[in-house]
GROMACS .gro file of N, CA and C in nm:
model
  390
    1UNK      N    1   2.459  -0.507   0.098
    1UNK     CA    2   2.373  -0.573   0.042
    1UNK      C    3   2.246  -0.533  -0.007
    2UNK      N    4   2.217  -0.449   0.097
    2UNK     CA    5   2.094  -0.381   0.083
    2UNK      C    6   2.060  -0.263   0.161
    3UNK      N    7   1.983  -0.166   0.165
    3UNK     CA    8   1.942  -0.059   0.211
    3UNK      C    9   1.935  -0.079   0.352
    4UNK      N   10   1.880  -0.173   0.432
    4UNK     CA   11   1.827  -0.188   0.553
    4UNK      C   12   1.938  -0.247   0.659
    5UNK      N   13   2.035  -0.295   0.607
    5UNK     CA   14   2.148  -0.368   0.674
    5UNK      C   15   2.212  -0.240   0.745
    6UNK      N   16   2.281  -0.291   0.857
    6UNK     CA   17   2.384  -0.183   0.913
    6UNK      C   18   2.544  -0.251   0.963
    7UNK      N   19   2.627  -0.172   0.972
    7UNK     CA   20   2.749  -0.246   0.973
    7UNK      C   21   2.776  -0.341   1.050
    8UNK      N   22   2.703  -0.334   1.174
    8UNK     CA   23   2.707  -0.434   1.284
    8UNK      C   24   2.643  -0.591   1.262
    9UNK      N   25   2.586  -0.582   1.135
    9UNK     CA   26   2.530  -0.720   1.083
    9UNK      C   27   2.624  -0.748   0.962
   10UNK      N   28   2.706  -0.677   0.953
   10UNK     CA   29   2.807  -0.753   0.847
   10UNK      C   30   2.941  -0.763   0.887
   11UNK      N   31   3.080  -0.813   0.812
   11UNK     CA   32   3.206  -0.824   0.866
   11UNK      C   33   3.270  -0.671   0.871
   12UNK      N   34   3.178  -0.563   0.872
   12UNK     CA   35   3.258  -0.439   0.866
   12UNK      C   36   3.240  -0.355   1.006
   13UNK      N   37   3.171  -0.400   1.115
   13UNK     CA   38   3.128  -0.365   1.199
   13UNK      C   39   3.287  -0.290   1.272
   14UNK      N   40   3.381  -0.378   1.231
   14UNK     CA   41   3.497  -0.300   1.284
   14UNK      C   42   3.550  -0.167   1.250
   15UNK      N   43   3.498  -0.121   1.144
   15UNK     CA   44   3.510   0.006   1.072
   15UNK      C   45   3.420   0.111   1.138
   16UNK      N   46   3.330   0.095   1.213
   16UNK     CA   47   3.283   0.207   1.312
   16UNK      C   48   3.358   0.195   1.452
   17UNK      N   49   3.410   0.321   1.457
   17UNK     CA   50   3.537   0.338   1.585
   17UNK      C   51   3.437   0.354   1.720
   18UNK      N   52   3.401   0.260   1.767
   18UNK     CA   53   3.301   0.304   1.914
   18UNK      C   54   3.402   0.338   2.005
   19UNK      N   55   3.521   0.353   2.001
   19UNK     CA   56   3.633   0.392   2.096
   19UNK      C   57   3.643   0.545   2.122
   20UNK      N   58   3.571   0.616   2.046
   20UNK     CA   59   3.581   0.752   2.060
   20UNK      C   60   3.480   0.787   2.144
   21UNK      N   61   3.516   0.896   2.222
   21UNK     CA   62   3.437   0.927   2.318
   21UNK      C   63   3.278   1.007   2.314
   22UNK      N   64   3.297   1.059   2.186
   22UNK     CA   65   3.165   1.144   2.124
   22UNK      C   66   3.170   1.140   1.991
   23UNK      N   67   3.080   1.109   1.906
   23UNK     CA   68   3.066   1.136   1.780
   23UNK      C   69   2.896   1.140   1.733
   24UNK      N   70   2.859   1.217   1.638
   24UNK     CA   71   2.728   1.194   1.608
   24UNK      C   72   2.680   1.084   1.554
   25UNK      N   73   2.565   1.033   1.599
   25UNK     CA   74   2.545   0.885   1.572
   25UNK      C   75   2.568   0.784   1.669
   26UNK      N   76   2.640   0.809   1.755
   26UNK     CA   77   2.670   0.700   1.863
   26UNK      C   78   2.566   0.657   1.916
   27UNK      N   79   2.453   0.725   1.957
   27UNK     CA   80   2.356   0.659   2.024
   27UNK      C   81   2.285   0.543   1.980
   28UNK      N   82   2.300   0.604   1.822
   28UNK     CA   83   2.211   0.512   1.727
   28UNK      C   84   2.296   0.381   1.716
   29UNK      N   85   2.430   0.401   1.672
   29UNK     CA   86   2.522   0.295   1.678
   29UNK      C   87   2.504   0.170   1.790
   30UNK      N   88   2.521   0.239   1.892
   30UNK     CA   89   2.484   0.151   2.032
   30UNK      C   90   2.384   0.076   2.034
   31UNK      N   91   2.268   0.112   1.982
   31UNK     CA   92   2.119   0.040   1.981
   31UNK      C   93   2.150  -0.051   1.868
   32UNK      N   94   2.215  -0.005   1.756
   32UNK     CA   95   2.223  -0.103   1.627
   32UNK      C   96   2.324  -0.242   1.703
   33UNK      N   97   2.427  -0.207   1.761
   33UNK     CA   98   2.519  -0.302   1.805
   33UNK      C   99   2.446  -0.412   1.870
   34UNK      N  100   2.387  -0.330   1.995
   34UNK     CA  101   2.325  -0.444   2.077
   34UNK      C  102   2.200  -0.525   2.045
   35UNK      N  103   2.127  -0.465   1.930
   35UNK     CA  104   2.024  -0.556   1.893
   35UNK      C  105   2.067  -0.638   1.761
   36UNK      N  106   2.169  -0.687   1.722
   36UNK     CA  107   2.187  -0.741   1.615
   36UNK      C  108   2.076  -0.881   1.586
   37UNK      N  109   2.004  -0.884   1.462
   37UNK     CA  110   1.890  -0.985   1.454
   37UNK      C  111   1.929  -1.063   1.331
   38UNK      N  112   2.039  -1.021   1.261
   38UNK     CA  113   2.060  -1.093   1.152
   38UNK      C  114   2.209  -1.077   1.117
   39UNK      N  115   2.279  -1.172   1.042
   39UNK     CA  116   2.409  -1.168   1.011
   39UNK      C  117   2.454  -1.182   0.872
   40UNK      N  118   2.524  -1.125   0.796
   40UNK     CA  119   2.581  -1.154   0.698
   40UNK      C  120   2.697  -1.280   0.680
   41UNK      N  121   2.696  -1.362   0.626
   41UNK     CA  122   2.797  -1.476   0.620
   41UNK      C  123   2.830  -1.519   0.481
   42UNK      N  124   2.974  -1.578   0.477
   42UNK     CA  125   2.991  -1.589   0.340
   42UNK      C  126   2.960  -1.785   0.384
   43UNK      N  127   2.953  -1.858   0.271
   43UNK     CA  128   2.948  -1.987   0.229
   43UNK      C  129   2.995  -2.028   0.122
   44UNK      N  130   2.995  -2.180   0.102
   44UNK     CA  131   3.078  -2.258   0.001
   44UNK      C  132   2.968  -2.364  -0.003
   45UNK      N  133   2.974  -2.400  -0.146
   45UNK     CA  134   2.895  -2.538  -0.173
   45UNK      C  135   2.939  -2.621  -0.288
   46UNK      N  136   2.948  -2.740  -0.283
   46UNK     CA  137   3.002  -2.804  -0.401
   46UNK      C  138   2.909  -2.772  -0.509
   47UNK      N  139   2.748  -2.763  -0.508
   47UNK     CA  140   2.663  -2.744  -0.591
   47UNK      C  141   2.713  -2.659  -0.715
   48UNK      N  142   2.725  -2.711  -0.859
   48UNK     CA  143   2.748  -2.617  -0.945
   48UNK      C  144   2.680  -2.655  -1.077
   49UNK      N  145   2.568  -2.684  -1.068
   49UNK     CA  146   2.460  -2.729  -1.152
   49UNK      C  147   2.403  -2.590  -1.237
   50UNK      N  148   2.481  -2.585  -1.366
   50UNK     CA  149   2.417  -2.454  -1.438
   50UNK      C  150   2.289  -2.445  -1.475
   51UNK      N  151   2.202  -2.602  -1.489
   51UNK     CA  152   2.070  -2.585  -1.511
   51UNK      C  153   1.985  -2.534  -1.378
   52UNK      N  154   2.054  -2.562  -1.275
   52UNK     CA  155   1.951  -2.539  -1.176
   52UNK      C  156   2.045  -2.471  -1.047
   53UNK      N  157   2.098  -2.325  -1.091
   53UNK     CA  158   2.188  -2.283  -1.014
   53UNK      C  159   2.160  -2.205  -0.886
   54UNK      N  160   2.229  -2.176  -0.773
   54UNK     CA  161   2.193  -2.107  -0.683
   54UNK      C  162   2.193  -1.945  -0.730
   55UNK      N  163   2.083  -1.877  -0.680
   55UNK     CA  164   2.084  -1.757  -0.728
   55UNK      C  165   2.037  -1.672  -0.615
   56UNK      N  166   2.071  -1.514  -0.625
   56UNK     CA  167   2.028  -1.443  -0.559
   56UNK      C  168   1.888  -1.441  -0.525
   57UNK      N  169   1.875  -1.408  -0.375
   57UNK     CA  170   1.712  -1.387  -0.328
   57UNK      C  171   1.671  -1.536  -0.306
   58UNK      N  172   1.738  -1.653  -0.338
   58UNK     CA  173   1.697  -1.787  -0.286
   58UNK      C  174   1.688  -1.804  -0.136
   59UNK      N  175   1.623  -1.843  -0.081
   59UNK     CA  176   1.585  -1.866   0.076
   59UNK      C  177   1.673  -1.953   0.144
   60UNK      N  178   1.731  -1.939   0.241
   60UNK     CA  179   1.766  -2.007   0.340
   60UNK      C  180   1.663  -2.092   0.426
   61UNK      N  181   1.676  -2.215   0.420
   61UNK     CA  182   1.556  -2.250   0.510
   61UNK      C  183   1.624  -2.359   0.625
   62UNK      N  184   1.558  -2.338   0.757
   62UNK     CA  185   1.593  -2.424   0.843
   62UNK      C  186   1.448  -2.499   0.893
   63UNK      N  187   1.460  -2.643   0.883
   63UNK     CA  188   1.340  -2.686   0.908
   63UNK      C  189   1.238  -2.630   0.812
   64UNK      N  190   1.115  -2.577   0.878
   64UNK     CA  191   1.010  -2.543   0.812
   64UNK      C  192   0.989  -2.375   0.801
   65UNK      N  193   1.108  -2.312   0.835
   65UNK     CA  194   1.101  -2.170   0.859
   65UNK      C  195   1.193  -2.129   0.770
   66UNK      N  196   1.164  -1.990   0.704
   66UNK     CA  197   1.268  -1.948   0.641
   66UNK      C  198   1.382  -1.843   0.720
   67UNK      N  199   1.497  -1.882   0.737
   67UNK     CA  200   1.601  -1.850   0.796
   67UNK      C  201   1.684  -1.730   0.737
   68UNK      N  202   1.661  -1.685   0.602
   68UNK     CA  203   1.774  -1.602   0.568
   68UNK      C  204   1.697  -1.586   0.394
   69UNK      N  205   1.838  -1.534   0.333
   69UNK     CA  206   1.838  -1.531   0.202
   69UNK      C  207   1.991  -1.501   0.108
   70UNK      N  208   2.000  -1.567  -0.008
   70UNK     CA  209   2.095  -1.543  -0.068
   70UNK      C  210   2.117  -1.377  -0.113
   71UNK      N  211   2.241  -1.349  -0.088
   71UNK     CA  212   2.234  -1.190  -0.150
   71UNK      C  213   2.334  -1.222  -0.269
   72UNK      N  214   2.437  -1.294  -0.278
   72UNK     CA  215   2.516  -1.285  -0.403
   72UNK      C  216   2.602  -1.472  -0.404
   73UNK      N  217   2.608  -1.472  -0.521
   73UNK     CA  218   2.662  -1.617  -0.532
   73UNK      C  219   2.725  -1.612  -0.684
   74UNK      N  220   2.845  -1.704  -0.689
   74UNK     CA  221   2.921  -1.708  -0.778
   74UNK      C  222   2.984  -1.848  -0.790
   75UNK      N  223   3.043  -1.929  -0.891
   75UNK     CA  224   3.121  -2.022  -0.931
   75UNK      C  225   3.257  -1.966  -0.908
   76UNK      N  226   3.348  -2.004  -0.813
   76UNK     CA  227   3.479  -1.980  -0.791
   76UNK      C  228   3.570  -2.070  -0.903
   77UNK      N  229   3.649  -2.017  -0.995
   77UNK     CA  230   3.720  -2.104  -1.065
   77UNK      C  231   3.838  -2.168  -0.989
   78UNK      N  232   3.895  -2.040  -0.921
   78UNK     CA  233   4.002  -2.061  -0.832
   78UNK      C  234   3.984  -2.180  -0.740
   79UNK      N  235   3.875  -2.187  -0.673
   79UNK     CA  236   3.827  -2.234  -0.554
   79UNK      C  237   3.788  -2.384  -0.587
   80UNK      N  238   3.729  -2.369  -0.717
   80UNK     CA  239   3.625  -2.490  -0.785
   80UNK      C  240   3.506  -2.504  -0.699
   81UNK      N  241   3.451  -2.449  -0.653
   81UNK     CA  242   3.307  -2.454  -0.559
   81UNK      C  243   3.215  -2.336  -0.591
   82UNK      N  244   3.127  -2.337  -0.560
   82UNK     CA  245   3.023  -2.208  -0.582
   82UNK      C  246   3.035  -2.113  -0.411
   83UNK      N  247   3.088  -2.009  -0.436
   83UNK     CA  248   3.080  -1.938  -0.298
   83UNK      C  249   2.982  -1.808  -0.300
   84UNK      N  250   2.927  -1.778  -0.225
   84UNK     CA  251   2.859  -1.675  -0.170
   84UNK      C  252   2.819  -1.596  -0.038
   85UNK      N  253   2.759  -1.508  -0.039
   85UNK     CA  254   2.716  -1.460   0.070
   85UNK      C  255   2.561  -1.461   0.112
   86UNK      N  256   2.507  -1.452   0.218
   86UNK     CA  257   2.368  -1.494   0.291
   86UNK      C  258   2.346  -1.430   0.402
   87UNK      N  259   2.244  -1.372   0.395
   87UNK     CA  260   2.204  -1.304   0.546
   87UNK      C  261   2.130  -1.404   0.614
   88UNK      N  262   2.157  -1.427   0.729
   88UNK     CA  263   2.096  -1.535   0.841
   88UNK      C  264   2.041  -1.480   0.957
   89UNK      N  265   1.911  -1.531   0.983
   89UNK     CA  266   1.868  -1.456   1.088
   89UNK      C  267   1.837  -1.540   1.209
   90UNK      N  268   1.805  -1.467   1.326
   90UNK     CA  269   1.759  -1.569   1.415
   90UNK      C  270   1.900  -1.673   1.476
   91UNK      N  271   1.836  -1.793   1.523
   91UNK     CA  272   1.921  -1.873   1.566
   91UNK      C  273   2.019  -1.922   1.422
   92UNK      N  274   1.980  -1.919   1.333
   92UNK     CA  275   2.068  -1.968   1.202
   92UNK      C  276   2.184  -1.864   1.172
   93UNK      N  277   2.186  -1.750   1.286
   93UNK     CA  278   2.315  -1.668   1.248
   93UNK      C  279   2.449  -1.743   1.298
   94UNK      N  280   2.430  -1.838   1.367
   94UNK     CA  281   2.544  -1.914   1.396
   94UNK      C  282   2.569  -2.060   1.349
   95UNK      N  283   2.491  -2.068   1.263
   95UNK     CA  284   2.495  -2.219   1.191
   95UNK      C  285   2.626  -2.258   1.121
   96UNK      N  286   2.682  -2.379   1.126
   96UNK     CA  287   2.767  -2.397   1.043
   96UNK      C  288   2.745  -2.451   0.898
   97UNK      N  289   2.628  -2.524   0.869
   97UNK     CA  290   2.583  -2.553   0.767
   97UNK      C  291   2.409  -2.510   0.753
   98UNK      N  292   2.374  -2.490   0.645
   98UNK     CA  293   2.235  -2.448   0.654
   98UNK      C  294   2.171  -2.493   0.487
   99UNK      N  295   2.066  -2.487   0.467
   99UNK     CA  296   2.015  -2.527   0.345
   99UNK      C  297   1.971  -2.417   0.275
  100UNK      N  298   1.983  -2.441   0.118
  100UNK     CA  299   1.925  -2.300   0.045
  100UNK      C  300   1.837  -2.373  -0.042
  101UNK      N  301   1.718  -2.323  -0.059
  101UNK     CA  302   1.602  -2.386  -0.138
  101UNK      C  303   1.612  -2.304  -0.300
  102UNK      N  304   1.634  -2.402  -0.390
  102UNK     CA  305   1.667  -2.359  -0.529
  102UNK      C  306   1.512  -2.354  -0.601
  103UNK      N  307   1.512  -2.333  -0.715
  103UNK     CA  308   1.395  -2.349  -0.787
  103UNK      C  309   1.368  -2.472  -0.806
  104UNK      N  310   1.243  -2.502  -0.811
  104UNK     CA  311   1.190  -2.655  -0.797
  104UNK      C  312   1.162  -2.715  -0.652
  105UNK      N  313   1.212  -2.614  -0.545
  105UNK     CA  314   1.218  -2.675  -0.426
  105UNK      C  315   1.317  -2.753  -0.358
  106UNK      N  316   1.437  -2.776  -0.432
  106UNK     CA  317   1.535  -2.864  -0.404
  106UNK      C  318   1.632  -2.782  -0.321
  107UNK      N  319   1.673  -2.862  -0.187
  107UNK     CA  320   1.725  -2.822  -0.111
  107UNK      C  321   1.914  -2.832  -0.152
  108UNK      N  322   1.971  -2.710  -0.144
  108UNK     CA  323   2.119  -2.760  -0.142
  108UNK      C  324   2.189  -2.738   0.012
  109UNK      N  325   2.280  -2.811   0.015
  109UNK     CA  326   2.364  -2.796   0.180
  109UNK      C  327   2.474  -2.698   0.138
  110UNK      N  328   2.488  -2.590   0.226
  110UNK     CA  329   2.601  -2.499   0.208
  110UNK      C  330   2.659  -2.508   0.339
  111UNK      N  331   2.798  -2.464   0.340
  111UNK     CA  332   2.855  -2.477   0.454
  111UNK      C  333   2.919  -2.316   0.504
  112UNK      N  334   2.919  -2.278   0.591
  112UNK     CA  335   2.942  -2.126   0.616
  112UNK      C  336   3.087  -2.143   0.624
  113UNK      N  337   3.143  -2.003   0.545
  113UNK     CA  338   3.292  -2.019   0.529
  113UNK      C  339   3.344  -1.881   0.610
  114UNK      N  340   3.454  -1.885   0.635
  114UNK     CA  341   3.523  -1.756   0.647
  114UNK      C  342   3.564  -1.645   0.544
  115UNK      N  343   3.552  -1.508   0.569
  115UNK     CA  344   3.572  -1.437   0.461
  115UNK      C  345   3.720  -1.377   0.473
  116UNK      N  346   3.782  -1.357   0.384
  116UNK     CA  347   3.772  -1.376   0.248
  116UNK      C  348   3.774  -1.513   0.213
  117UNK      N  349   3.704  -1.588   0.084
  117UNK     CA  350   3.728  -1.690   0.044
  117UNK      C  351   3.866  -1.744   0.010
  118UNK      N  352   3.901  -1.658  -0.076
  118UNK     CA  353   4.045  -1.709  -0.129
  118UNK      C  354   4.180  -1.629  -0.056
  119UNK      N  355   4.250  -1.715  -0.011
  119UNK     CA  356   4.384  -1.689   0.043
  119UNK      C  357   4.358  -1.569   0.203
  120UNK      N  358   4.247  -1.656   0.275
  120UNK     CA  359   4.230  -1.599   0.396
  120UNK      C  360   4.346  -1.559   0.489
  121UNK      N  361   4.446  -1.637   0.478
  121UNK     CA  362   4.579  -1.573   0.566
  121UNK      C  363   4.662  -1.466   0.522
  122UNK      N  364   4.619  -1.410   0.374
  122UNK     CA  365   4.707  -1.345   0.328
  122UNK      C  366   4.843  -1.347   0.302
  123UNK      N  367   4.852  -1.494   0.262
  123UNK     CA  368   4.977  -1.540   0.228
  123UNK      C  369   5.025  -1.484   0.095
  124UNK      N  370   4.948  -1.478  -0.008
  124UNK     CA  371   4.969  -1.459  -0.135
  124UNK      C  372   5.016  -1.299  -0.151
  125UNK      N  373   4.924  -1.212  -0.052
  125UNK     CA  374   4.946  -1.077  -0.070
  125UNK      C  375   5.111  -1.062  -0.001
  126UNK      N  376   5.139  -1.122   0.102
  126UNK     CA  377   5.263  -1.102   0.162
  126UNK      C  378   5.384  -1.173   0.087
  127UNK      N  379   5.385  -1.285   0.019
  127UNK     CA  380   5.464  -1.332  -0.052
  127UNK      C  381   5.570  -1.262  -0.134
  128UNK      N  382   5.680  -1.269  -0.142
  128UNK     CA  383   5.778  -1.192  -0.192
  128UNK      C  384   5.788  -1.263  -0.344
  129UNK      N  385   5.811  -1.181  -0.460
  129UNK     CA  386   5.804  -1.229  -0.584
  129UNK      C  387   5.937  -1.317  -0.589
  130UNK      N  388   5.949  -1.428  -0.691
  130UNK     CA  389   6.079  -1.492  -0.699
  130UNK      C  390   6.145  -1.453  -0.811
   0.00000   0.00000   0.00000
């Protein structure tokens, strides 16, 4: 997403093998894992207005405060909804819904979504060809 995020703030935390007894950077990884202050999450919304789209860097708003930002977003023809990734901070990291402020100050309601967006159970990947 950017140069300041670390694996523990993303769904990639499992790629850091902390079960090894020793490795270079272990102490830094332990500090990063213990101090997660933001989280990369998936979201979906029914908003599909091409005249006022949700765009990268639009802010996530929680009441009167900025709670994060959109890092990537697109309309999914397969799912027939807008999907995206956002970095949420603080208490908003666990929110099931959040608001995204688009141009003109309009707030769009987004729902937190499990990743991957399409075929989350892997059924299409494992199905046998007919």
